[in-house]
Coordinates of C-alpha atoms and ligand atoms in Angstrom, one line a residue:
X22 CA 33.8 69.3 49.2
X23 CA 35.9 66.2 48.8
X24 CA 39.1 65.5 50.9
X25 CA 41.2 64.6 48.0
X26 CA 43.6 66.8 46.7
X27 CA 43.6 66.4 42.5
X28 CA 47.2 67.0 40.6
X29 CA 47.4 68.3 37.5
X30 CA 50.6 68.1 35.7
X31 CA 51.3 70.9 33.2
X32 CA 55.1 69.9 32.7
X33 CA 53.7 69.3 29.2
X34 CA 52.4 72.6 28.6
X35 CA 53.4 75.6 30.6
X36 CA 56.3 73.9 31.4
X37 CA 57.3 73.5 28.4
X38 CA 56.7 77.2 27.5
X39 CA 60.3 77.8 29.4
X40 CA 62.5 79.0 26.6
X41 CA 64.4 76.3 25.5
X42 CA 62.1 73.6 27.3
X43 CA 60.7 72.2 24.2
X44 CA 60.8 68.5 23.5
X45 CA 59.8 66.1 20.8
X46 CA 57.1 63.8 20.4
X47 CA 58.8 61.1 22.2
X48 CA 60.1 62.7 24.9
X49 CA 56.9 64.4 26.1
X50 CA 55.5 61.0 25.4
X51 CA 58.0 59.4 27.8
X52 CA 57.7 61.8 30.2
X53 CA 53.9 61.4 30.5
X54 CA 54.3 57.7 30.7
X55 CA 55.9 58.6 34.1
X56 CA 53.2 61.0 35.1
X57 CA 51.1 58.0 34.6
X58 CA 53.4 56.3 36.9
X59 CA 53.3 58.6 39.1
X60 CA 49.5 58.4 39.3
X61 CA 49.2 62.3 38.4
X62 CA 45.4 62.6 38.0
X63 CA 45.2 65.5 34.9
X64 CA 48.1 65.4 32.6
X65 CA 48.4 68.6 30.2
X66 CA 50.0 67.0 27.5
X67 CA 49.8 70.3 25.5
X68 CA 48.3 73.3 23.2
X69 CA 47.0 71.2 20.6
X70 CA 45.9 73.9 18.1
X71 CA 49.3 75.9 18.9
X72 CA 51.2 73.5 16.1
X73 CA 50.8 70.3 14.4
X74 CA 53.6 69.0 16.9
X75 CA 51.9 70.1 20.0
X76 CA 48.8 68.0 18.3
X77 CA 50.6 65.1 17.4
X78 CA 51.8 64.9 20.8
X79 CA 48.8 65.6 22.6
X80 CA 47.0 62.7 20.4
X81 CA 50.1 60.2 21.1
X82 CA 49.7 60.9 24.9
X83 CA 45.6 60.2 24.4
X84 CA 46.5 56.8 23.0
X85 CA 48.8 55.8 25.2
X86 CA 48.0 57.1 28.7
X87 CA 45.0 55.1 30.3
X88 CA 44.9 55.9 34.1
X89 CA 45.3 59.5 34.4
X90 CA 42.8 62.1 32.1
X91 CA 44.5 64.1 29.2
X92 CA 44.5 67.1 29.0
X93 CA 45.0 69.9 25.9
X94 CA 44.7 73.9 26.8
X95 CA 42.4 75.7 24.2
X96 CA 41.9 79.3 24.0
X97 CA 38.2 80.1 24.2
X98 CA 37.5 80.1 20.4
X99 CA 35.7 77.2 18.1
X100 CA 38.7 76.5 15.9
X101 CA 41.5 75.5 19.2
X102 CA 38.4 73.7 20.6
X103 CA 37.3 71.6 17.7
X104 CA 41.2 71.2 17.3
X105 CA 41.5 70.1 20.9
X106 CA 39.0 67.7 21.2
X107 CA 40.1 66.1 17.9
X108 CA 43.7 65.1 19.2
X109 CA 42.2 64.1 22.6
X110 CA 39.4 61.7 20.3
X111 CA 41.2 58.5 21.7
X112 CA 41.4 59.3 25.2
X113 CA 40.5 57.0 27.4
X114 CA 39.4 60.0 30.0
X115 CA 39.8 63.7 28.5
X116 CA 39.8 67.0 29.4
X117 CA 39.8 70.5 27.3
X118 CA 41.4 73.0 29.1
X119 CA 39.7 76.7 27.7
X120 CA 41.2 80.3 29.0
X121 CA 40.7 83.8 28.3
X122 CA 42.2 86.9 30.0
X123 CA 40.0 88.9 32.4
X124 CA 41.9 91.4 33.6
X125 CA 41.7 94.7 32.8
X126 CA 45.3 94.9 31.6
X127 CA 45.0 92.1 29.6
X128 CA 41.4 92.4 28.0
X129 CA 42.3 96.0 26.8
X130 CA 46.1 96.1 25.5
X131 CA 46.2 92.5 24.4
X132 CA 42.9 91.1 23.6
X133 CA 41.3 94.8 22.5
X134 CA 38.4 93.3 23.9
X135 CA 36.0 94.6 25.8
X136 CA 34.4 93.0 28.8
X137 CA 31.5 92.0 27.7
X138 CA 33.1 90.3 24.3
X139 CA 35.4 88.5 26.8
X140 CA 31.8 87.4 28.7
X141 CA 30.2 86.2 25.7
X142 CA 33.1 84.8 24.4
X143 CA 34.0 82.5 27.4
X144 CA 30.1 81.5 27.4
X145 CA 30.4 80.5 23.8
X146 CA 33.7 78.6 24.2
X147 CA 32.5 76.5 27.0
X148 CA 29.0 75.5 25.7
X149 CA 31.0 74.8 22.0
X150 CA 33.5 72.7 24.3
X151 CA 31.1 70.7 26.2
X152 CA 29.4 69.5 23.2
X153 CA 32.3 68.0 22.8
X154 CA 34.0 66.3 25.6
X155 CA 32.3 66.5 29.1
X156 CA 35.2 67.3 31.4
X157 CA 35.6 70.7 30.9
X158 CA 37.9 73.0 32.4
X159 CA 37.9 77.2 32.4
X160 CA 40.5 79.4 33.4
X161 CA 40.5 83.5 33.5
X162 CA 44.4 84.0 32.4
X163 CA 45.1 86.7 34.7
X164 CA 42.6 86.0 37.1
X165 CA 44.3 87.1 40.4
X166 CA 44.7 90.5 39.0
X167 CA 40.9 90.5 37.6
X168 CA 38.3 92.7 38.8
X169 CA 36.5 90.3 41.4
X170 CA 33.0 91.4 40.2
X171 CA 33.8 90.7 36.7
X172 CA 35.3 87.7 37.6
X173 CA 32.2 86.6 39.3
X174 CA 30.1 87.1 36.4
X175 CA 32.5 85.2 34.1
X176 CA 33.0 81.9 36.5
X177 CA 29.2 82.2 37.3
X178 CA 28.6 81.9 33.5
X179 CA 30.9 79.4 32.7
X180 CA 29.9 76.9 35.3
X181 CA 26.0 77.5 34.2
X182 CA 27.3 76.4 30.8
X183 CA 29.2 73.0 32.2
X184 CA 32.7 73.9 32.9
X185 CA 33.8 71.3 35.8
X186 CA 36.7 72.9 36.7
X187 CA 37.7 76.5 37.4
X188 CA 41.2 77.7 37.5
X189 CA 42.4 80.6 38.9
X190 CA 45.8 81.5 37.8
X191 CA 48.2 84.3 39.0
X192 CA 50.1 84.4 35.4
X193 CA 52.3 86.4 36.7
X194 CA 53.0 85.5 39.9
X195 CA 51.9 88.3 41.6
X196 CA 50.3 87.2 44.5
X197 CA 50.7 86.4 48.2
X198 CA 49.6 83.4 49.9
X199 CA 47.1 84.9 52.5
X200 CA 45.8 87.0 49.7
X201 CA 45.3 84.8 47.3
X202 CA 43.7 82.1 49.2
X203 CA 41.1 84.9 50.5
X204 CA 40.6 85.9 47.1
X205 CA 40.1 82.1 45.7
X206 CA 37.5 81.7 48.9
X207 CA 35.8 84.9 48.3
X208 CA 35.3 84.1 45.0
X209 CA 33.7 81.1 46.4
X210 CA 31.2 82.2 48.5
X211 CA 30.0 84.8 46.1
X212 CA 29.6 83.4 43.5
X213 CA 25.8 81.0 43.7
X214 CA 26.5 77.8 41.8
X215 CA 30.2 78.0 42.6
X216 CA 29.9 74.2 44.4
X217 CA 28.9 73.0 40.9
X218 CA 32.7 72.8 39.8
X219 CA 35.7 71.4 41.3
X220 CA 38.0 74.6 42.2
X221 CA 41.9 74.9 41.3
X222 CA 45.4 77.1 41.6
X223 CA 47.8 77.8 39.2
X224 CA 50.3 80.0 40.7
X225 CA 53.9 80.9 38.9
X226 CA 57.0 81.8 41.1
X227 CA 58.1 85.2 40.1
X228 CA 58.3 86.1 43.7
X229 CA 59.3 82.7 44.5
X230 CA 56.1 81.8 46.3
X231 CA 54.4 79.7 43.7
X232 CA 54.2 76.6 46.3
X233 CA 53.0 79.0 49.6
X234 CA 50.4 80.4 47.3
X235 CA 48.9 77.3 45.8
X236 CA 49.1 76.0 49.2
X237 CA 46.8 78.9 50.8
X238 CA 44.8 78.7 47.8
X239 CA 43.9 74.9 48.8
X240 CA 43.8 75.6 53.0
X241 CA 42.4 79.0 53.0
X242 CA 40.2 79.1 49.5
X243 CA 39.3 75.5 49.5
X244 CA 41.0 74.9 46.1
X245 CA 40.8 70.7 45.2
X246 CA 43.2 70.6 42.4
X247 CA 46.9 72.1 42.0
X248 CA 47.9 72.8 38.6
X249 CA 51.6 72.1 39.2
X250 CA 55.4 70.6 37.2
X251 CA 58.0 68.7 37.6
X252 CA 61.1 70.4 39.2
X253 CA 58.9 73.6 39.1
X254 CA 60.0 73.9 35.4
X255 CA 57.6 76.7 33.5
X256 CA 57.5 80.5 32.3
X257 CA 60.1 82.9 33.5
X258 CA 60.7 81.5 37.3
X259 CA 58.7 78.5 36.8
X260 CA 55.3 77.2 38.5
X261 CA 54.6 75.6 41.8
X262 CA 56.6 72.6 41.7
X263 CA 54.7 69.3 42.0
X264 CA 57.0 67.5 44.2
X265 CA 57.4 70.4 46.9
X266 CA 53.4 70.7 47.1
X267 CA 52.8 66.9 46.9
X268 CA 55.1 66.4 50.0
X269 CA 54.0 69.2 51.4
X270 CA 50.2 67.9 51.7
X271 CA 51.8 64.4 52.8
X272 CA 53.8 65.2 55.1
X273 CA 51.4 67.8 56.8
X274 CA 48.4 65.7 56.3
X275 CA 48.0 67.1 60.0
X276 CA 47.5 70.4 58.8
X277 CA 45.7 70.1 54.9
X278 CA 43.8 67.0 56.4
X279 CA 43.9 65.7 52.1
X280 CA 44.7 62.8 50.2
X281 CA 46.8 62.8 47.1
X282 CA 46.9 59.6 45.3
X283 CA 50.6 60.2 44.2
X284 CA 53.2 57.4 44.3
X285 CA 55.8 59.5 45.9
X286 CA 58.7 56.9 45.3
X287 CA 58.7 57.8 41.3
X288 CA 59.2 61.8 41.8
X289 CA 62.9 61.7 42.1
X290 CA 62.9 59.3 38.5
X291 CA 60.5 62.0 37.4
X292 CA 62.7 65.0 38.2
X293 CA 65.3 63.3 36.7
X294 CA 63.5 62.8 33.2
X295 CA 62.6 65.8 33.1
X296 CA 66.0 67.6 33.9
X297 CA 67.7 65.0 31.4
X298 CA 65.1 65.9 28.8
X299 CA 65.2 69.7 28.9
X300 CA 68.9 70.3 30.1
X301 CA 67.2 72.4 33.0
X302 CA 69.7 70.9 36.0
X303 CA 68.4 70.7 39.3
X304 CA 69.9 72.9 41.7
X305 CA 71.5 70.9 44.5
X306 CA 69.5 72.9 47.4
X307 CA 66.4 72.2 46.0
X308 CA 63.4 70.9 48.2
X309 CA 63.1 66.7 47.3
X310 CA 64.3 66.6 44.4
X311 CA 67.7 68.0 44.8
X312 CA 71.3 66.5 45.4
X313 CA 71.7 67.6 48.3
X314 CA 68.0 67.3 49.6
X315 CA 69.0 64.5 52.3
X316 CA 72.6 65.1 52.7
X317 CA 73.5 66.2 56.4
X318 CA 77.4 67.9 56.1
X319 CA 77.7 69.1 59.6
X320 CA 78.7 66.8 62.5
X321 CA 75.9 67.3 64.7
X322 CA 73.6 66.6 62.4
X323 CA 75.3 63.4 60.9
X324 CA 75.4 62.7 64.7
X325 CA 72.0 63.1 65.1
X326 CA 70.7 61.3 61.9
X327 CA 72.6 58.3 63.1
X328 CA 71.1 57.8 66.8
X329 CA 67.5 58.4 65.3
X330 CA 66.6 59.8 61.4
X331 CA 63.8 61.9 62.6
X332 CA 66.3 64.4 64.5
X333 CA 66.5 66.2 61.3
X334 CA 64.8 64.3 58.3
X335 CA 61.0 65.2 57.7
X336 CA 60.8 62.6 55.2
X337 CA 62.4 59.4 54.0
X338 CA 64.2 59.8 51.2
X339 CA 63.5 56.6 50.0
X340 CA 60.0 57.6 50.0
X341 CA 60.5 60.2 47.3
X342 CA 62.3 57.4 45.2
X343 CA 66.1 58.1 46.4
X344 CA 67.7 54.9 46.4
X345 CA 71.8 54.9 46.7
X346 CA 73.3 54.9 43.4
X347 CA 72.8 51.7 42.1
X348 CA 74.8 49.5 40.2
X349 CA 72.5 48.1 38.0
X350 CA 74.2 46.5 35.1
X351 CA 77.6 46.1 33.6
X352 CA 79.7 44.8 30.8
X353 CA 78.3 41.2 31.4
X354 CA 74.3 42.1 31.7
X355 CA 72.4 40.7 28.6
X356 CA 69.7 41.9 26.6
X357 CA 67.1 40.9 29.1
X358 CA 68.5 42.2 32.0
X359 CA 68.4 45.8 30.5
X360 CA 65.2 45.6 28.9
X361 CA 63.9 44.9 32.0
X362 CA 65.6 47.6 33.8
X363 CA 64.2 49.9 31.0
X364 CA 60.5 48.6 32.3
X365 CA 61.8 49.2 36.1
X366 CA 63.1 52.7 35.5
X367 CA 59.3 53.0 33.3
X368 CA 61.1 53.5 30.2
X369 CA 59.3 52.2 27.3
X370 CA 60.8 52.1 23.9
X371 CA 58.4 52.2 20.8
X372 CA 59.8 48.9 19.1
X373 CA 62.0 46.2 19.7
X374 CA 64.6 48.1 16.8
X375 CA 65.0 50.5 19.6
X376 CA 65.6 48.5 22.1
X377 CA 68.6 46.9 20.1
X378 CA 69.6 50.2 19.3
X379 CA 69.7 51.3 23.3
X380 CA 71.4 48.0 24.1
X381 CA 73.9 49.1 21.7
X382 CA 74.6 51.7 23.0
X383 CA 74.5 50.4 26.4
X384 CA 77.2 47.6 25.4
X385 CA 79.3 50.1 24.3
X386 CA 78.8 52.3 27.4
X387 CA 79.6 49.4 29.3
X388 CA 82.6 48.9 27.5
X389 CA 83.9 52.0 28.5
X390 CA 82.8 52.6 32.0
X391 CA 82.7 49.6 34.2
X392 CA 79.4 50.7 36.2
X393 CA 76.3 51.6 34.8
X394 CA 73.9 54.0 37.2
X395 CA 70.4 54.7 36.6
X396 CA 71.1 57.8 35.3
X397 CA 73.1 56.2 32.7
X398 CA 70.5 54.6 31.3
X399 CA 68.1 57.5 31.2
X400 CA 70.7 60.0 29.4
X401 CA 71.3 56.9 27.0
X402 CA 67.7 56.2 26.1
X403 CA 67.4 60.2 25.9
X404 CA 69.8 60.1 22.9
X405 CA 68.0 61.2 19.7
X406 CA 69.8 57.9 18.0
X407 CA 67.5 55.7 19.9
X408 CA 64.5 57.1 19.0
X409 CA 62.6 56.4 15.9
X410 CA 62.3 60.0 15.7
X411 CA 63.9 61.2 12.4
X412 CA 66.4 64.0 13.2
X413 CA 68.1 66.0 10.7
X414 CA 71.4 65.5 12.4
X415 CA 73.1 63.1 13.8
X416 CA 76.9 62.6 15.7
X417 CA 78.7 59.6 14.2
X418 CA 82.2 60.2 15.6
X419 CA 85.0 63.1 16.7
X420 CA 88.5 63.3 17.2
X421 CA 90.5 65.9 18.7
X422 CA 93.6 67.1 19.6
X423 CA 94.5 69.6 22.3
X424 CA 98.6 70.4 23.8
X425 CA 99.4 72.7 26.2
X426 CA 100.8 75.7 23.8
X427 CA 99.0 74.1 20.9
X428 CA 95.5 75.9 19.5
X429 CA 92.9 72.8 19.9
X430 CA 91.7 71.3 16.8
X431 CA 88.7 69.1 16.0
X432 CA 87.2 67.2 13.3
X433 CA 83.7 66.2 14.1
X434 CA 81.5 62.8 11.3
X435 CA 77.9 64.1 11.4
X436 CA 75.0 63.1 9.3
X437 CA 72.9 65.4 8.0
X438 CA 69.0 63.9 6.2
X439 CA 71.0 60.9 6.6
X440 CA 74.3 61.8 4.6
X441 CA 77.6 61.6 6.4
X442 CA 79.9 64.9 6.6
X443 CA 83.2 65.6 7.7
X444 CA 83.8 69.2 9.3
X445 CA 87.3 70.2 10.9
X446 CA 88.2 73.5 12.8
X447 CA 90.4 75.1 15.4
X448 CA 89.1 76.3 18.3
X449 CA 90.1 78.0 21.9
X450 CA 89.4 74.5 23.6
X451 CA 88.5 71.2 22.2
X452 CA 84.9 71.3 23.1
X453 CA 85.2 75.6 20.7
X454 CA 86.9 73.4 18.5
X455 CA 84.2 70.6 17.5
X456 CA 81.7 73.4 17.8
X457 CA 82.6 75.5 15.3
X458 CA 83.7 72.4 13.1
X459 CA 79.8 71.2 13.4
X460 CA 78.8 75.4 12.4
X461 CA 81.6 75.6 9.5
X462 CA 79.2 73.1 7.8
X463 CA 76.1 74.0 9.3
X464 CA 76.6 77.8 9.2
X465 CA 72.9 78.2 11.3
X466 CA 74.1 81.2 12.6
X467 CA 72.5 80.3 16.1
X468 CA 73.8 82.2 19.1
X469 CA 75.3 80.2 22.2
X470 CA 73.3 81.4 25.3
X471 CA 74.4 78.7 27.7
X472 CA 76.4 75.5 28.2
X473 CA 77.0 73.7 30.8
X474 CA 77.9 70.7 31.9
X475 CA 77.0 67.8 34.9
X476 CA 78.6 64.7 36.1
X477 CA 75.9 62.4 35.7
X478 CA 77.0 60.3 38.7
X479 CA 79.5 62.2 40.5
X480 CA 82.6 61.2 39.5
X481 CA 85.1 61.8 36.7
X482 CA 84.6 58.2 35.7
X483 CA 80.8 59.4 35.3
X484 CA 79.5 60.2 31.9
X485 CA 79.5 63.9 31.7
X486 CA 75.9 65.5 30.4
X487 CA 76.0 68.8 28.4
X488 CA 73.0 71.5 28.1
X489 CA 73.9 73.9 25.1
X490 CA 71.2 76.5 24.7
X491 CA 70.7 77.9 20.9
X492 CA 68.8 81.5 20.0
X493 CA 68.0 82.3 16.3
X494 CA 65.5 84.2 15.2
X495 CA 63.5 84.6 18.2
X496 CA 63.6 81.1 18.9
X497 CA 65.5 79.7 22.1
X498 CA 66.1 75.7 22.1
X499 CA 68.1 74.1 24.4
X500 CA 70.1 70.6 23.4
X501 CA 71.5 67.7 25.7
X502 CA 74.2 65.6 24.9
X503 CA 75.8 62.9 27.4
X504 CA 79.1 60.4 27.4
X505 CA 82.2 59.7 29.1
X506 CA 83.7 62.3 27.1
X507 CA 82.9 65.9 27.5
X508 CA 84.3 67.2 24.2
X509 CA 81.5 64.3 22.3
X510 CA 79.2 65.3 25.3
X511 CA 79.1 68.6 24.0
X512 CA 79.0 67.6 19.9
X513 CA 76.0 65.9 20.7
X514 CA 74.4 68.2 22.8
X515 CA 74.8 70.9 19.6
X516 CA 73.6 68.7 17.3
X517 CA 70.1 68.1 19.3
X518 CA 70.0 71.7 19.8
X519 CA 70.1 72.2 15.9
X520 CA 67.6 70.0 15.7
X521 CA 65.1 71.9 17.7
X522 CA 66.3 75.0 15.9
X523 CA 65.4 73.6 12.5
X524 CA 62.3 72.0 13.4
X525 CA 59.7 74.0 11.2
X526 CA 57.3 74.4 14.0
X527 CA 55.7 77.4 14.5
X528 CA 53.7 77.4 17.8
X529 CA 51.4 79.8 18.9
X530 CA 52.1 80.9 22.6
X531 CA 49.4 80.0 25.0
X532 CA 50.3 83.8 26.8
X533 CA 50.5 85.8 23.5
Ligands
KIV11 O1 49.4 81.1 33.7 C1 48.4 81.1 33.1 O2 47.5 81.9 33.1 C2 48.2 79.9 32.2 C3 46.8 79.7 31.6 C4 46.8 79.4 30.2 C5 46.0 78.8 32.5 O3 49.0 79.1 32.0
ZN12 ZN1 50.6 79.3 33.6

C-alpha cells in the first residue's frame, strides 16, 4: 500500500452530467489545462463514445495534457472501448475507464441482465480494454448497494483480467461514512488478488456526505485514489468536492498520514473556471472555495485573527490561491502585459487571432471600467467571441430604454451563421425586454428555468455575470454572459444558452 493519495478529476465527466453543466470543446479543454496545473493525477476528460463532442474533447485533452493521465469512461462493451481508446490514441499517459451496474436493482430493471451476463460481460470488457491501453480502470455502477458476494466475484474477475484500478461508487449517494469504508475494506480483505489493483471512492452527495464518505473510504477501507470535482459540481447534489477532500488530507496529514501531490494555490483559479464556465455560482459558505471561506464578521474573531491567524483559521488562505483582489491591468496595460497575465492566470488561447480578439475586448473593458480583476479576465476569455469555436449566435450590440411608468423596450444586433439581425420588443424590464427581442427572432421555444446574476468583483462598478438556464425538449443547458451592464450581461448569457440548445449533440448518459 502506498502513502500517496491519487486525485482523479471527473469535473469533465460526471460533472458535467449536472443538467445544464455542459461545455464546449474549448472550455473543457481550458479547464483541463488547469487540472494539469493543479497537478490532478487522473483527469476524466469525458464519455468518448457518448457523442462525437464528448470524443473530440476527450482527443483534444489527450493531445494537449502531458503531466497528468487521461482519462475517457466506457461502458463495458467492445464498441465504447475501441471508441475510447481511439480518442485517447495521443495520450501521453492514458486511462479507459469501464463500468457496469451490479446491483440487483440495476442489473434487473435497467440492464435486464442477469448476473452472470453482467460477470461475463465485465470479464470481456476488461480483457478487450487491456489489449488496448494498459491502465485500466473498472467500476461496478451501483456498487455500494451491490450484493458483496457478487461483488466479490466481479472485482476478483476483473483484476485477474488486468484492471488496475477498482472503483467503488455509491451512484446514489446512499451511503454513510463508517459503512462504507467497512464495506470498501471488507471487500478488501475478501477478495484474494485484491492487492493487485490500486483501490478508489466515488461517492455523490445526496445526503450531503460525499466528502465524509470518500474520506472513510480512504482511512477506514484503505482507498488510494478519490474520484472527485471542482466545486463538488456533478449529478443531482453533486460529488465529493476536490478541494474540501484535498485540504482535508493536508491539513490533517496527522490523521490520513498521505500525500497528495496537489498545488493547492491554483484551487481557488480552478473553482472559479469552473463556476464562470458552467454558471453554477459558488455559494458564499462553501468550504475553501467560497466567498466567505476566510472572512471573520464577528469582533472577537477579527480580534482574534489579528493577535495570531491560527486562533480561528485552519488554513492560509493564500495557500488555496486567495490573493486580495488584484489590480492587475488597466486602460494603459499593453498587449504583453495581458498576454502574460493570460499565462499567469493558466489561460491559454489557441492562436495569436484570439489573443487580439481577448485584448480587444480587454481594451474596451478597460475603457469602461478603470480596474481590471482577475475575474475580469476569466469571464472575458470565457466569451464565446474569443474562441475560435464557431457559434451559431453571436451579441453584436443592444440598446434599451426603460422610465419609470414607461413599459421597457429593447432592440437587441445579433448574428446568426454569421448574418447580422435586428430584433426589438417590449418587455416587463429591460433585461424581459432584450429577451424576448432575441426569441421574437429566434422563436426556440426554450423555457427559462433560472437566471441569475453575480457581481463579479463585488461592486456596482464590477462587471455583472449572468447564468440563464434553457429546457427544450428534454434538454437543460445553461448560458453565461458577463459585462458592466446587466441588461447586455443577460443578452449574452441567452445567446450562449441557445447555443448549447442547438448544438446537434446527442449524448448518451453514462447512468442511463
Ligand atoms: O456514479 C457512478 O456510478 C459513476 C460511474 C459511471 C463510475 O459515475
Ligand atoms: Zn458518478
Amino acid at each position: 500500500m502506498t502513502d500517496k493519495l491519487i486525485i482523479f478529476d471527473t469535473t469533465l465527466r460526471d460533472g458535467e452530467q449536472s443538467p445544464g453543466a455542459s461545455m464546449t470543446r474549448d472550455e473543457k479543454l481550458r479547464i483541463a489545462r488547469q487540472l494539469e496545473r493543479l497537478r490532478v493525477d487522473v483527469i476524466e476528460a469525458g464519455f468518448a463514445a457518448s457523442s462525437n463532442g464528448d470524443f473530440e474533447s476527450v482527443q483534444a485533452i489527450a493531445r494537449a495534457v502531458k503531466d497528468s493521465t487521461v482519462c475517457s469512461l466506457a461502458r463495458a462493451n467492445d464498441r465504447d472501448i475501441a471508441r475510447a481508446a481511439e480518442a485517447l490514441k495521443e495520450a501521453n499517459r492514458a486511462r479507459i475507464h469501464t463500468f457496469i451496474a451490479t446491483s440487483a436493482l440495476h442489473m434487473e430493471k435497467k440492464l435486464r441482465m442477469t448476473p452472470e451476463q453482467v460477470l461475463e460481460q465485465a470479464r470481456q470488457a476488461v480483457r478487450f480494454a487491456r489489449n488496448l491501453v494498459e491502465d485500466i480502470e473498472f467500476s461496478p455502477e451501483d456498487g455500494y448497494r451491490s450484493d458483496p458476494d457478487f461483488l466479490c466475484r466481479v472485482i476478483e474477475t476483473v483484476i485477474a483480467e488486468g484492471a488496475t484500478t477498482i472503483n467503488v461508487p455509491d451512484t446514489v449517494g446512499y451511503a454513510i461514512p463508517e459503512l462504507y469504508g467497512n464495506f470498501i475494506k471488507n471487500l478488501r480483505e475478501r477478495i484474494p488478488n485484491s492487492d493487485k489493483a490500486i483501490w478508489s471512492v466515488h461517492c455523490h452527495n445526496d445526503l450531503g456526505m460525499a466528502v465524509a464518505n470518500s474520506l472513510a473510504g480512504v482511512k477506514i477501507g484503505g482507498a488510494r485514489q478519490v474520484e472527485c470535482t471542482i466545486n463538488g459540481l456533478g449529478e443531482r447534489a453533486g460529488n465529493c468536492s476536490l478541494e474540501e477532500v484535498v485540504m482535508a488530507v493536508k491539513t490533517r496529514r496527522d490523521y490520513f498520514g498521505l500525500d497528495v501531490g496537489i498545488d493547492t494555490q491554483h484551487i481557488v483559479a480552478a473553482s472559479r473556471m469552473v463556476s464562470q464556465t458552467t454558471g453554477f455560482v459558488v455559494q458564499p459558505n462553501k468550504a475553501v472555495v467560497g466567498a466567505n471561506a476566510f472572512a471573520h464578521a464577528s469582533g472577537i474573531h477579527q480580534d482574534g485573527v489579528l493577535k495570531a491567524r491560527d486562533t480561528y483559521e485552519i488554513m492560509r488562505a493564500e495557500d488555496v490561491g486567495w490573493s486580495a483582489n488584484k489590480i492587475v491591468l488597466g486602460k494603459l496595460s499593453g498587449r504583453n502585459a495581458f498576454k502574460q497575465r493570460l499565462q499567469e492566470l493558466g489561460v491559454q488561447l489557441e492562436s495569436e487571432g484570439e489573443i487580439n480578439v481577448a485584448f480587444a475586448k480587454f481594451k474596451e473593458l478597460a475603457d469602461r471600467k478603470s480596474e481590471i480583476f482577475d475575474e475580469d479576465i476569466l469571464a472575458l476569455v470565457s466569451d464565446e467571441s474569443v474562441t475560435s469555436e464557431k457559434e451559431q449566435f453571436g451579441f453584436v450590440s443592444l440598446a434599451q430604454h426603460s422610465e419609470t411608468g414607461e413599459r421597457p423596450e429593447a432592440t437587441i444586433v445579433f448574428t446568426v451563421d454569421g448574418k447580422e439581425v435586428r430584433s426589438s420588443s417590449e418587455g416587463n424590464g429591460p433585461v424581459d425586454a432584450s429577451m424576448k427581442a432575441i426569441e421574437a427572432h429566434v422563436r426556440s421555444g426554450a423555457e427559462m428555468v433560472l437566471y441569475s446574476v453575480n457581481a463579479i468583483s463585488g461592486s456596482t462598478e464590477s462587471q455583472g455575470e449572468v447564468t440563464v438556464r434553457l429546457q427544450s425538449a428534454g434538454r437543460v443547458v445553461n448560458g453565461v454572459g458577463a459585462d458592466p451592464d446587466i441588461v447586455v450581461a443577460s443578452a449574452k448569457a441567452y445567446l450562449s444558452a441557445l447555443n448549447k440548445l442547438q448544438s446537434k449533440a446527442e449524448r448518451v448518459a453514462a447512468q442511463g
